[in-house]
Short mmCIF file of C-alpha atoms and ligand atoms in Angstrom, two decimals:
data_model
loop_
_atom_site.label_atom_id
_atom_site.label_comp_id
_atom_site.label_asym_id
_atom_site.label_seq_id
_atom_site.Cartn_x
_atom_site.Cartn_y
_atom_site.Cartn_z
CA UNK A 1 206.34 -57.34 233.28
CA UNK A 2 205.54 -54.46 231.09
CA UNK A 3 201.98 -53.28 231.37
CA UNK A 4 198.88 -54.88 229.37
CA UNK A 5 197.10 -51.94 228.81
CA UNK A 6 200.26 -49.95 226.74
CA UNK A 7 202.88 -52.82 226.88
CA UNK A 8 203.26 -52.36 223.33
CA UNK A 9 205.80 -49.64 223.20
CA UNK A 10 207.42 -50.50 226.79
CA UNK A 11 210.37 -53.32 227.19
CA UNK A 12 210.29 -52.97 230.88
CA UNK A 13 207.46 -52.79 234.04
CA UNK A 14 207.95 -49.64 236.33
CA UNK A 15 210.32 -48.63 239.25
CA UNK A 16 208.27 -49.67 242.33
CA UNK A 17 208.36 -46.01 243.28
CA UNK A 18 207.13 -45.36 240.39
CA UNK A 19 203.97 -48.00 241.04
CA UNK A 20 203.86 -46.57 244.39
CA UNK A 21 203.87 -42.90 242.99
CA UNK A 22 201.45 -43.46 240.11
CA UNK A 23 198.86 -46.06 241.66
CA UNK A 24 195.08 -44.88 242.27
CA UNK A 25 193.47 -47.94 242.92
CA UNK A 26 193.71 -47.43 247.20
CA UNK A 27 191.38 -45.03 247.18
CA UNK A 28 190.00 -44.80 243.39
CA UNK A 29 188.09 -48.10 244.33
CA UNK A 30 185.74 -45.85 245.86
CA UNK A 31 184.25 -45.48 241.98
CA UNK A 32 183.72 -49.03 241.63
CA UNK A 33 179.76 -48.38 240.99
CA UNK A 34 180.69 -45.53 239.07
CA UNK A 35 182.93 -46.96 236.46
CA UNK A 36 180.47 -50.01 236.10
CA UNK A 37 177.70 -48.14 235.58
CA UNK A 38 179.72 -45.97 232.76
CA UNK A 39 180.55 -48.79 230.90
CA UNK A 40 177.37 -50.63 231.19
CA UNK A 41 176.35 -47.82 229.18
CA UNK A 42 179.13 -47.11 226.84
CA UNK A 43 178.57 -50.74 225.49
CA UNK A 44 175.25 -50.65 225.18
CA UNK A 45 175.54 -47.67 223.22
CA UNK A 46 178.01 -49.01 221.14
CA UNK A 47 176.07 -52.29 220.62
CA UNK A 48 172.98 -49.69 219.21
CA UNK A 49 175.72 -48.11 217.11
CA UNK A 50 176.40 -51.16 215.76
CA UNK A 51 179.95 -50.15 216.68
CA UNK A 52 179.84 -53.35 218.68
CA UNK A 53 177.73 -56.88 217.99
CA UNK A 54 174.81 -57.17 220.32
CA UNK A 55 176.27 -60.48 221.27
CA UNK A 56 179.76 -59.02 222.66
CA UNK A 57 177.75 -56.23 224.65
CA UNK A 58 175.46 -58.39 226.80
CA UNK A 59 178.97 -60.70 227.27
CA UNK A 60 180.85 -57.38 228.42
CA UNK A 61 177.97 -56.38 230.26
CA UNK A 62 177.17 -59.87 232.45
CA UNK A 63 180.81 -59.95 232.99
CA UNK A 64 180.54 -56.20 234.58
CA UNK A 65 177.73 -57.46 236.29
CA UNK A 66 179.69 -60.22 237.81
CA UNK A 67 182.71 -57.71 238.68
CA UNK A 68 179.87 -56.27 240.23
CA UNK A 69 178.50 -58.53 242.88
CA UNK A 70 182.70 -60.18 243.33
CA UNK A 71 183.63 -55.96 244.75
CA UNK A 72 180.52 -55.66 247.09
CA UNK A 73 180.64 -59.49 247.91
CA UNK A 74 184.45 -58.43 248.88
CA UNK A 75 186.16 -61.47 246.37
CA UNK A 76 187.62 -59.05 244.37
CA UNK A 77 191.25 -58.77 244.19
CA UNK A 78 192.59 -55.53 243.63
CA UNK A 79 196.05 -55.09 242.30
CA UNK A 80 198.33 -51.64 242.48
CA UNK A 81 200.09 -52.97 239.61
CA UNK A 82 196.86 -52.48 237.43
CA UNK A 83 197.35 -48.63 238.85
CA UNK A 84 193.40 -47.69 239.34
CA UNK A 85 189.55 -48.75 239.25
CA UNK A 86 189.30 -48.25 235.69
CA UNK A 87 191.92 -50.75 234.80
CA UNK A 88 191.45 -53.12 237.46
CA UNK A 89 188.07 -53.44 236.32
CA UNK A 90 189.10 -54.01 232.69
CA UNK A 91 191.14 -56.61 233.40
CA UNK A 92 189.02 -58.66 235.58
CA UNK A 93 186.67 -58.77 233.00
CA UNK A 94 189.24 -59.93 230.15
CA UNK A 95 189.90 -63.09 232.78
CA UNK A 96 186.51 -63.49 233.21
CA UNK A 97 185.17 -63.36 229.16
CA UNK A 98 188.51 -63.14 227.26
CA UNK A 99 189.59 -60.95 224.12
CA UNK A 100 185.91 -59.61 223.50
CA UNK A 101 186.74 -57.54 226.91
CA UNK A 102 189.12 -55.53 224.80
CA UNK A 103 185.94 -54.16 222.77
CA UNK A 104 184.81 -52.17 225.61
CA UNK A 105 187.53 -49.44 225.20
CA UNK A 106 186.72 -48.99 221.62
CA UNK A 107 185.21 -44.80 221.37
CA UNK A 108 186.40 -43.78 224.74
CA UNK A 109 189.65 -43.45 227.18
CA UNK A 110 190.52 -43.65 231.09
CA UNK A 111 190.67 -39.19 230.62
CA UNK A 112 186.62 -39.59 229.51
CA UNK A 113 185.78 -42.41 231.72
CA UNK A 114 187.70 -41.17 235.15
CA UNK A 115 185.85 -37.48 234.75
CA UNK A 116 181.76 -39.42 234.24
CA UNK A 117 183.34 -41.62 237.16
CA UNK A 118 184.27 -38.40 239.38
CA UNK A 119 181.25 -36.80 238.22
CA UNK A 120 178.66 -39.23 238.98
CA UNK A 121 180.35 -39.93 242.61
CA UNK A 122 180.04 -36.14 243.23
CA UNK A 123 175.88 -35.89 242.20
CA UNK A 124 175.21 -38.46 244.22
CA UNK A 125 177.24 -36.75 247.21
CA UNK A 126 175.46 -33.37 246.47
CA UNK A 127 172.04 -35.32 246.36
CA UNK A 128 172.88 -37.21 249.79
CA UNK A 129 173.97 -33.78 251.67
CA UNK A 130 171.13 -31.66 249.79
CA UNK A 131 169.19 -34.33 251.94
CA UNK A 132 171.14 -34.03 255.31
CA UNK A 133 170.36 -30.54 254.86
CA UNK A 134 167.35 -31.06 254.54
CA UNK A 135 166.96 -32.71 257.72
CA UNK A 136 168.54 -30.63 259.56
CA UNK A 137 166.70 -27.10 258.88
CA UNK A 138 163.68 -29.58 259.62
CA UNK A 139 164.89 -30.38 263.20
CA UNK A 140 166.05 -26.31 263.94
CA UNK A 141 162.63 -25.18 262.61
CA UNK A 142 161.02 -27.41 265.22
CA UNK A 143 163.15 -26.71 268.03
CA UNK A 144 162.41 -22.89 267.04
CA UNK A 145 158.85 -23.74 266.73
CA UNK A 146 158.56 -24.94 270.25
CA UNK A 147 161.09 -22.26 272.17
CA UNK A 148 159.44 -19.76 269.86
CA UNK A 149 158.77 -17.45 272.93
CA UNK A 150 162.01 -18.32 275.39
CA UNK A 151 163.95 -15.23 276.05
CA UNK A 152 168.11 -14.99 275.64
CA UNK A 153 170.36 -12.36 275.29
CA UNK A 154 171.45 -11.23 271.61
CA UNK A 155 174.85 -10.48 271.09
CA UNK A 156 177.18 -8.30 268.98
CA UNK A 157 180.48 -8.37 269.78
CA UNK A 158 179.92 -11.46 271.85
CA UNK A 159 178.97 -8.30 274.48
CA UNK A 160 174.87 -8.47 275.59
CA UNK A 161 173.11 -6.05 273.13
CA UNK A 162 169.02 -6.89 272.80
CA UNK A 163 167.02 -9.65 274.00
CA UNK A 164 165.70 -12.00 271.47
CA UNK A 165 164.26 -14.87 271.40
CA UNK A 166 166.02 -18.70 271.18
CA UNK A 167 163.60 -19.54 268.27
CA UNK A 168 164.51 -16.54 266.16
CA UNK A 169 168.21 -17.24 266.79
CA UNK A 170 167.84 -20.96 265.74
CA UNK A 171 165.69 -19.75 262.64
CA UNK A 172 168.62 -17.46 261.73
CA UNK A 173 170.53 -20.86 260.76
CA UNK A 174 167.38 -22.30 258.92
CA UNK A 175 168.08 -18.75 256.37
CA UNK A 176 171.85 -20.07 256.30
CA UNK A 177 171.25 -23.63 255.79
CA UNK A 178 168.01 -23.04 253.35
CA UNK A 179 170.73 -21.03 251.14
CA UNK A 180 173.20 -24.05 251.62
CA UNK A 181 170.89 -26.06 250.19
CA UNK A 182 170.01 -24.20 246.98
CA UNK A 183 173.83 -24.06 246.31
CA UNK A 184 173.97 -27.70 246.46
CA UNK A 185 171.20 -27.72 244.25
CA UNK A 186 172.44 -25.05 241.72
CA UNK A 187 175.88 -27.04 241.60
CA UNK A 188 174.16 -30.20 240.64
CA UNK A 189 171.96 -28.51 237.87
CA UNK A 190 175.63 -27.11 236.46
CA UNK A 191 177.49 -30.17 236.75
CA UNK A 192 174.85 -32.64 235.65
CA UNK A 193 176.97 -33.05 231.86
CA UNK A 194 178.19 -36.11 230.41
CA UNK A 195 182.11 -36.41 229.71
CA UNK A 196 181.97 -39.78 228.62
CA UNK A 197 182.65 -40.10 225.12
CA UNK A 198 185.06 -37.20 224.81
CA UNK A 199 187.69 -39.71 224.97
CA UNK A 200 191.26 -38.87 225.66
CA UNK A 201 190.41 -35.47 224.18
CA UNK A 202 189.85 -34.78 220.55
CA UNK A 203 186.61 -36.96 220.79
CA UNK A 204 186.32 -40.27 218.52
CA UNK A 205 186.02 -41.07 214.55
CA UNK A 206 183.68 -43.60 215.71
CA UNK A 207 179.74 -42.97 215.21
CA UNK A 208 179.01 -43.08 219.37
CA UNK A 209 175.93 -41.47 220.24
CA UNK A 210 176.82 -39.29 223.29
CA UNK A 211 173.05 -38.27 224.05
CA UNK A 212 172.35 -41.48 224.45
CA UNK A 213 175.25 -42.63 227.05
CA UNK A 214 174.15 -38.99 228.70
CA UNK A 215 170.91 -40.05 229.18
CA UNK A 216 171.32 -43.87 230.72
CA UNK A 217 173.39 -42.30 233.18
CA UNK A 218 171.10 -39.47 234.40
CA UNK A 219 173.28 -36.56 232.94
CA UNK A 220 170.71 -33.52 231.15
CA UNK A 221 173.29 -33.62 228.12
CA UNK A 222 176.51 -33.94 226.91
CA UNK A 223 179.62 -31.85 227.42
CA UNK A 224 179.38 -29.94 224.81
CA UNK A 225 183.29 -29.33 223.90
CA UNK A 226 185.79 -32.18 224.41
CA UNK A 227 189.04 -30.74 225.54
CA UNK A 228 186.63 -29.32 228.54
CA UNK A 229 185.13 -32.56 229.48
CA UNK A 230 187.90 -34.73 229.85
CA UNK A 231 190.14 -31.72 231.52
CA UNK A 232 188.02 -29.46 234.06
CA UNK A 233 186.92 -30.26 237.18
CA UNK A 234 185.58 -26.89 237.98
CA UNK A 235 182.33 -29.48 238.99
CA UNK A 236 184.28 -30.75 242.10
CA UNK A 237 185.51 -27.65 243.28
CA UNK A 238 182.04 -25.81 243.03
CA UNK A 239 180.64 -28.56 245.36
CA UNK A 240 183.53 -28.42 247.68
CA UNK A 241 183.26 -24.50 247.52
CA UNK A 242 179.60 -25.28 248.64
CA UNK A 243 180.76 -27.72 250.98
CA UNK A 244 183.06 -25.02 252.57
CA UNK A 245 180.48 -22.72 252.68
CA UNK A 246 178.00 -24.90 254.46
CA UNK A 247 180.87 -26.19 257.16
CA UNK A 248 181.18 -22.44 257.85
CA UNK A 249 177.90 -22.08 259.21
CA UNK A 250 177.87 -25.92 261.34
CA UNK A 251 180.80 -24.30 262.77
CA UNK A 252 179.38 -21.20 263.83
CA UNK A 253 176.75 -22.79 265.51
CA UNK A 254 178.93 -25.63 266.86
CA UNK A 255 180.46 -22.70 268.20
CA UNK A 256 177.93 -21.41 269.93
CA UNK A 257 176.98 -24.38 271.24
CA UNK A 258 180.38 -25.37 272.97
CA UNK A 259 180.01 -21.92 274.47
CA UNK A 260 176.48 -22.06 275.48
CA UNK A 261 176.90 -25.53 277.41
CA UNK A 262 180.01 -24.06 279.33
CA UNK A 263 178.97 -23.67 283.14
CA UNK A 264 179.31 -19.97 282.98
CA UNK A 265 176.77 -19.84 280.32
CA UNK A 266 174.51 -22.59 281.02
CA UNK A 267 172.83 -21.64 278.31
CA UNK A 268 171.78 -25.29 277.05
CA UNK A 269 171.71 -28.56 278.13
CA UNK A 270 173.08 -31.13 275.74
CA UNK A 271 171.88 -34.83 275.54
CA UNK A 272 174.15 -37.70 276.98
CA UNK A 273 174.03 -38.91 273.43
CA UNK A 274 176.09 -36.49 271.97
CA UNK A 275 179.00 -35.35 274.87
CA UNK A 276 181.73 -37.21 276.68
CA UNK A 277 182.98 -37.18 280.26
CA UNK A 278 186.29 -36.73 281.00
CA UNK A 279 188.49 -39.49 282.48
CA UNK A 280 190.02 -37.10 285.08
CA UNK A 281 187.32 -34.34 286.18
CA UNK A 282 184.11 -36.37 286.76
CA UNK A 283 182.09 -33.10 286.90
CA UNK A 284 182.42 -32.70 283.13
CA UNK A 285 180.42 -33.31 280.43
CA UNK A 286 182.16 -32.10 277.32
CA UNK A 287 180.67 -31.03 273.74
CA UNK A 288 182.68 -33.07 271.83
CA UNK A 289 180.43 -33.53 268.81
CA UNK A 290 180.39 -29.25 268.11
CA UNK A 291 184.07 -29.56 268.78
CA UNK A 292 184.62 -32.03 266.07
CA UNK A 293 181.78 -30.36 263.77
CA UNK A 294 184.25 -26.96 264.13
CA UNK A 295 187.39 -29.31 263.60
CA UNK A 296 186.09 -30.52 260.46
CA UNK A 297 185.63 -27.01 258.71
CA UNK A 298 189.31 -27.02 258.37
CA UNK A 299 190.10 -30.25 256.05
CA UNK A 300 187.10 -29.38 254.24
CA UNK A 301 188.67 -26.14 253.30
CA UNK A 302 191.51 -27.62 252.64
CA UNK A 303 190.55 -30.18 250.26
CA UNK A 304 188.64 -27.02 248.40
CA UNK A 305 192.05 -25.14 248.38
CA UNK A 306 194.17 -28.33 247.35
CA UNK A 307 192.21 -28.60 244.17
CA UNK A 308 192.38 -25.07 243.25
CA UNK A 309 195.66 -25.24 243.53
CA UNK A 310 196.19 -28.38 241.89
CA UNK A 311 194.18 -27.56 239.32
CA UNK A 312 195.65 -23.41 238.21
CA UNK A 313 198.52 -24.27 235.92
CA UNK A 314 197.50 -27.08 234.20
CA UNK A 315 197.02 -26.72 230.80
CA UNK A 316 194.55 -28.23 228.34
CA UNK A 317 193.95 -30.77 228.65
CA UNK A 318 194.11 -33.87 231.49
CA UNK A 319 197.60 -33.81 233.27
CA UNK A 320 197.80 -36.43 235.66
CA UNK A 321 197.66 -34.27 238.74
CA UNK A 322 194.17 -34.21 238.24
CA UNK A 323 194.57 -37.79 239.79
CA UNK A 324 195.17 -35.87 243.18
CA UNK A 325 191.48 -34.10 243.42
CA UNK A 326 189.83 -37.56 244.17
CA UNK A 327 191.36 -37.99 247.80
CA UNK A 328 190.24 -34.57 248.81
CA UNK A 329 186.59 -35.17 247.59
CA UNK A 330 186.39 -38.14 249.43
CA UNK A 331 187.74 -36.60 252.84
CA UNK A 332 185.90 -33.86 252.33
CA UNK A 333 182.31 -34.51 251.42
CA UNK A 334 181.93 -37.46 253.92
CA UNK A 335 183.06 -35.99 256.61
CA UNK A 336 180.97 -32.99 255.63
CA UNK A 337 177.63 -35.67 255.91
CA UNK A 338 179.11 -36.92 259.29
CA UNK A 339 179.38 -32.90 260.69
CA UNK A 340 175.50 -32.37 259.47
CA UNK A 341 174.27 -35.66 260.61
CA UNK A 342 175.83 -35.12 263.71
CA UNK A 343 174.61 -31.63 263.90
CA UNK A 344 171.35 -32.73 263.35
CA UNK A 345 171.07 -35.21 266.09
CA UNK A 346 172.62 -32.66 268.69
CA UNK A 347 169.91 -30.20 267.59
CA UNK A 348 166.92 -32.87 268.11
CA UNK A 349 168.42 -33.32 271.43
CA UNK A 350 169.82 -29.99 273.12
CA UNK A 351 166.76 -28.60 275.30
CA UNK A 352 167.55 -24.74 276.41
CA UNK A 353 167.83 -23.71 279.74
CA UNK A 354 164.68 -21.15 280.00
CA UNK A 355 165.17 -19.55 283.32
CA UNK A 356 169.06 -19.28 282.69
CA UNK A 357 168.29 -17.59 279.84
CA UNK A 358 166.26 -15.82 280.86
CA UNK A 359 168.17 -14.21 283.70
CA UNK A 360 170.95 -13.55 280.70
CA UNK A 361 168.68 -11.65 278.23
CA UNK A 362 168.03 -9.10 281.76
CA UNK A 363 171.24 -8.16 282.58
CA UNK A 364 173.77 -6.64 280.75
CA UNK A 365 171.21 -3.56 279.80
CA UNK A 366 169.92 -4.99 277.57
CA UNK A 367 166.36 -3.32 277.29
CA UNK A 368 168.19 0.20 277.15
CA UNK A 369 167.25 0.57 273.62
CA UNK A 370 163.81 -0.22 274.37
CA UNK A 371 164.49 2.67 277.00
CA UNK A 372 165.32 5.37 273.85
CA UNK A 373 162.52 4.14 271.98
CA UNK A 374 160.03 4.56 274.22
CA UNK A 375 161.55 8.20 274.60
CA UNK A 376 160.98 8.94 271.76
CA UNK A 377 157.51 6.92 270.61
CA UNK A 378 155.68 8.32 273.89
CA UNK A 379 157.90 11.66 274.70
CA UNK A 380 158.87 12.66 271.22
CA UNK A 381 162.09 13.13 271.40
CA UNK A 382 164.89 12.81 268.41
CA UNK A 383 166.13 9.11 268.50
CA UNK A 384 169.72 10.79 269.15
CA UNK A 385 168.39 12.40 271.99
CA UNK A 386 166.51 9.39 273.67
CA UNK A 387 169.82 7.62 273.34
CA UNK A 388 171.63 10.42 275.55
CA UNK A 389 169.32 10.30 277.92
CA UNK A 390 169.45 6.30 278.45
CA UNK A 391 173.04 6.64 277.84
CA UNK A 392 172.93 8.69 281.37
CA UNK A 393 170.53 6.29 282.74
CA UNK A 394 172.37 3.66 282.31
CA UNK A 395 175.42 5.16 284.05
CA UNK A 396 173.24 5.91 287.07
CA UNK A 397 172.64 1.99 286.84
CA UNK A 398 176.08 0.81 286.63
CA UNK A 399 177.24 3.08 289.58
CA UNK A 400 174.55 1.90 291.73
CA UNK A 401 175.23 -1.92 290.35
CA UNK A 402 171.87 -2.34 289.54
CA UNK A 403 169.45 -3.79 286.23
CA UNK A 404 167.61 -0.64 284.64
CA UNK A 405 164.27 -1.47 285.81
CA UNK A 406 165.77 -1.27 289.10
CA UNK A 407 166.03 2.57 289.03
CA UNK A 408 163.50 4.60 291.02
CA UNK A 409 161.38 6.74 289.11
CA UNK A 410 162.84 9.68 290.61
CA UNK A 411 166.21 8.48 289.57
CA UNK A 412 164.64 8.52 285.75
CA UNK A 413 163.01 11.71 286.24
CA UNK A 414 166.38 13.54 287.28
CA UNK A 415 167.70 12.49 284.07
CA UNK A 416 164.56 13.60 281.78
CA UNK A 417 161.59 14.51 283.88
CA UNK A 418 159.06 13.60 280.89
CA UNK A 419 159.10 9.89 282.36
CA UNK A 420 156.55 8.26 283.16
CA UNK A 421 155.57 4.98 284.89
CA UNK A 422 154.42 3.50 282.16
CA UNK A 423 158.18 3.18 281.36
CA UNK A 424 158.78 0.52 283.25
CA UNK A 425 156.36 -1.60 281.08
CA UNK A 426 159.12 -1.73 278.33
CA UNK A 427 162.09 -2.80 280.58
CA UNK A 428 161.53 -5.74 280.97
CA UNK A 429 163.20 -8.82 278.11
CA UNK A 430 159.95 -10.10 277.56
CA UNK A 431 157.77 -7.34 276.26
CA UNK A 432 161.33 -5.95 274.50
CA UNK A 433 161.31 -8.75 272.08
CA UNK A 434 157.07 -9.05 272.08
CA UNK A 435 157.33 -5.63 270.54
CA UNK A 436 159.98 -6.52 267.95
CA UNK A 437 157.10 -7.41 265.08
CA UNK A 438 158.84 -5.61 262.39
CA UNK A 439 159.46 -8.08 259.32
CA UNK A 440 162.13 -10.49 260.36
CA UNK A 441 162.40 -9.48 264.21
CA UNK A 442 162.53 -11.21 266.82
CA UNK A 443 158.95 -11.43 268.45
CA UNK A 444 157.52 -15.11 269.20
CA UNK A 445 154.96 -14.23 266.71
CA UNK A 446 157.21 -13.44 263.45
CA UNK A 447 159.53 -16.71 265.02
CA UNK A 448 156.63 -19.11 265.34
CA UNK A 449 154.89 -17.79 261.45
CA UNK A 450 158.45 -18.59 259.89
CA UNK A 451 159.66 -21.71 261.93
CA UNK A 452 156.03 -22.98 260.32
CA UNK A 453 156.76 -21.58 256.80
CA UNK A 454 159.45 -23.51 256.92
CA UNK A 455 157.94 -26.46 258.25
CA UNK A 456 155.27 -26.34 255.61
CA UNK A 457 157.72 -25.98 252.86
CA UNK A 458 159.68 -28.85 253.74
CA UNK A 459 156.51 -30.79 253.84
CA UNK A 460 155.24 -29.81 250.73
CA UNK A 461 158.67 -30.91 249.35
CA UNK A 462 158.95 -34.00 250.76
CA UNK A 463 155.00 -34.95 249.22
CA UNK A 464 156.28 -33.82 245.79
CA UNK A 465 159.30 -36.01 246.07
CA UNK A 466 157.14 -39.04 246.12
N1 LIG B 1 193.64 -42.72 237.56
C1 LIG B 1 193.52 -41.65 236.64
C2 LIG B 1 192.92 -40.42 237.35
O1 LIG B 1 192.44 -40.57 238.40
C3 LIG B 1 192.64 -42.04 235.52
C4 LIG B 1 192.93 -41.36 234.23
C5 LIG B 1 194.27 -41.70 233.74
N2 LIG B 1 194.46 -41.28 232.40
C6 LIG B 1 195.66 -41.29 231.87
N3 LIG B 1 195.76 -40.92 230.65
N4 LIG B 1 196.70 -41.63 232.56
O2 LIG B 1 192.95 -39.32 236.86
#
């Protein structure tokens, strides 16, 4: 059978490869709401027009109604032969009100109609993970709020550098996540133009009003050039950009959390809820959630890469390889809400283990900087010169396999008689990162006056939202 939609011009139906090869409707379906929604209000438009009678709208639009409820009440049948949602939906409704079905078409094509679909199924993703965001820099601002003062080593190099505290380092993903989030949000303000009624490309000799479609479906305003709207879909690959971007940083922390729960850091303890035992080693309890947050960075980069590379040598205007960005939207972005949800609920759970820490943030050297600064703040020396001298302190330390506050004040003095006692009142990790009050340290105080910023913010937020 040759196809209803173009018959005209064809004698014969396709090559079943060629069905196989061409068909959108597995995972197009997806768009159902989408597609419905578009051309609920492409007919009512054209019924205000006057390009169709008031009487043949409110038919078209019942019947989409009933296409509606027959998808989510799972009656509908979809067909491959009918190729994707757009037509599958189309026909459906010529069964269920006959020839005045064919009126819905009139102004606009699948090229106009597939890129509102997309476009709409995308703003609703960015809205849904803006809020997932959301949530999450709400739970790490509280966990930083209460371990605002617990002690663990800082690292560069993944070697033990300066103490810091567990709050600030938590509250170092809130900055990551907070500028996550106003990507999302910036995407969504760029996107948030109507295609529909650019039709297959060229726009329509019919008097639509595309301000008005625009408008019923929540867009700020038409796409302002046609050959653009029906043929870029630089929209889905900013929000997967952003998606990439914001799976960078869950993985970085999922990161550090599958290496803080190892046994030879001990650095955290993770909740039942969100690890798995192993069916051979009953001693373990693994941190399979961060593992799979990590995992998931890599097919949401790929679907990011697939459509920039599906999409560079296309020209103007829709070819249909554009057909292929949908799959890698919908793998992506989910799975990108599962990671943060997931994230989220480790985060409310994981409590840290203070005295492990603790011990941590101590060894290593870690307070030999505040060694060198107290060199120089109390003895006056040049910075460069403090550092020498710690530099040979903490030699002494190593060969006698001992912490610096562990050295005898003789042992200090040999080095740079100016010490003091009083020295030993900066050694130790807890008055290292109390003194760390310059803007954006470390010190409980600066952690618990932005974990509550934040908190506030995201309250004040949330009230305006209602
Ligand atoms: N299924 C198509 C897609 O996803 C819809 C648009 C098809 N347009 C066309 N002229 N073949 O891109």
């Amino acid at each position: 059978m040759s196809n209803r939609m173009w018959g005209g011009r064809f004698a014969e139906g396709p090559d079943a490869i060629m069905e196989e090869i061409n068909a959108s409707i597995d995972f197009d379906r997806k768009l159902y709401r989408q597609d419905i929604a578009g051309s609920k209000a492409h007919v009512s438009m054209l019924a205000s027009q006057g390009i169709v009678s008031a009487e043949d709208a409110e038919k078209i639009a019942q019947g989409l109604d009933t296409i509606l409820s027959e998808i989510e009440g799972g009656t509908f049948t979809f067909s491959r032969a009918l190729e994707d949602i757009h037509m599958n939906i189309e026909a459906r409704l010529a069964e269920l009100i006959g020839p005045t079905a064919g009126r819905l078409h009139t102004g606009r094509s699948r090229n106009d109609q597939v890129a509102t679909d997309f476009r709409l199924w995308v703003r609703d993703s960015l809205d849904d993970l803006e809020a997932q965001v959301t949530d999450l820099m709400q739970a790490l601002s509280e966990k930083a709020e209460e371990h605002a003062a617990v002690v663990m080593p800082g690292f560069t190099h993944l070697q033990s550098a300066q103490p810091v505290t567990f709050g600030h380092h938590l509250m170092a993903y809130v900055e990551m996540f907070s500028r996550d989030r106003s990507r999302l949000q910036d995407a969504r303000v760029r996107m948030n133009e109507s295609p529909l009624g650019c039709a297959a490309l060229a726009g329509t000799s019919f008097p639509i009003d595309r301000e008005m479609t625009a408008a019923a479906l929540g867009f700020d305003r038409p796409t302002a050039n046609s050959l653009d709207g029906v043929s870029d879909r630089d929209f889905a690959i900013e929000a997967l950009a952003d998606a990439s971007i914001c799976a960078m940083h869950l993985s970085r922390l999922a990161e550090e959390i599958v290496i803080w729960c190892s046994a030879q850091f001990g650095f955290i303890k993770l909740s039942d809820k969100f690890s798995t035992g192993s069916s051979i080693m009953p001693q373990k309890k693994n941190p399979d959630a961060a593992e799979l947050i990590r995992a998931k960075t890599g097919r949401i980069y790929g679907a990011l890469n697939s459509l920039l590379v599906m999409m560079k040598g296309l020209p103007l205007t829709y070819s249909k390889d554009m057909q292929e960005d949908k799959e890698q939207a919908f793998d992506a972005l989910p799975n990108l809400s599962l990671a943060l949800a997931a994230m989220t609920g480790m985060m409310r759970d994981l409590e840290p283990n203070v005295k492990t820490l603790k011990k941590a943030a101590g060894s290593g050297y870690s307070t030999a900087t505040d060694l060198a600064d107290w060199c120089v703040r109390v003895v006056g020396m040049p910075f460069r010169d403090a550092h020498h001298v710690t530099g040979a302190l903490v030699k002494i330390a190593v060969d006698k396999g001992v912490e610096l506050h562990r050295l005898t004040l003789e042992e200090m003095q040999s080095v740079e008689p100016k010490i003091t006692d009083d020295i030993y009142s900066v050694l130790s990790v807890d008055k290292s990162v109390r003194s760390r009050v310059s803007y954006g340290g470390t010190s409980p105080v600066n952690v618990r006056k932005q974990s509550r910023r934040w908190l506030k913010q995201l309250e004040r937020e949330q009230k305006t939202e209602k």
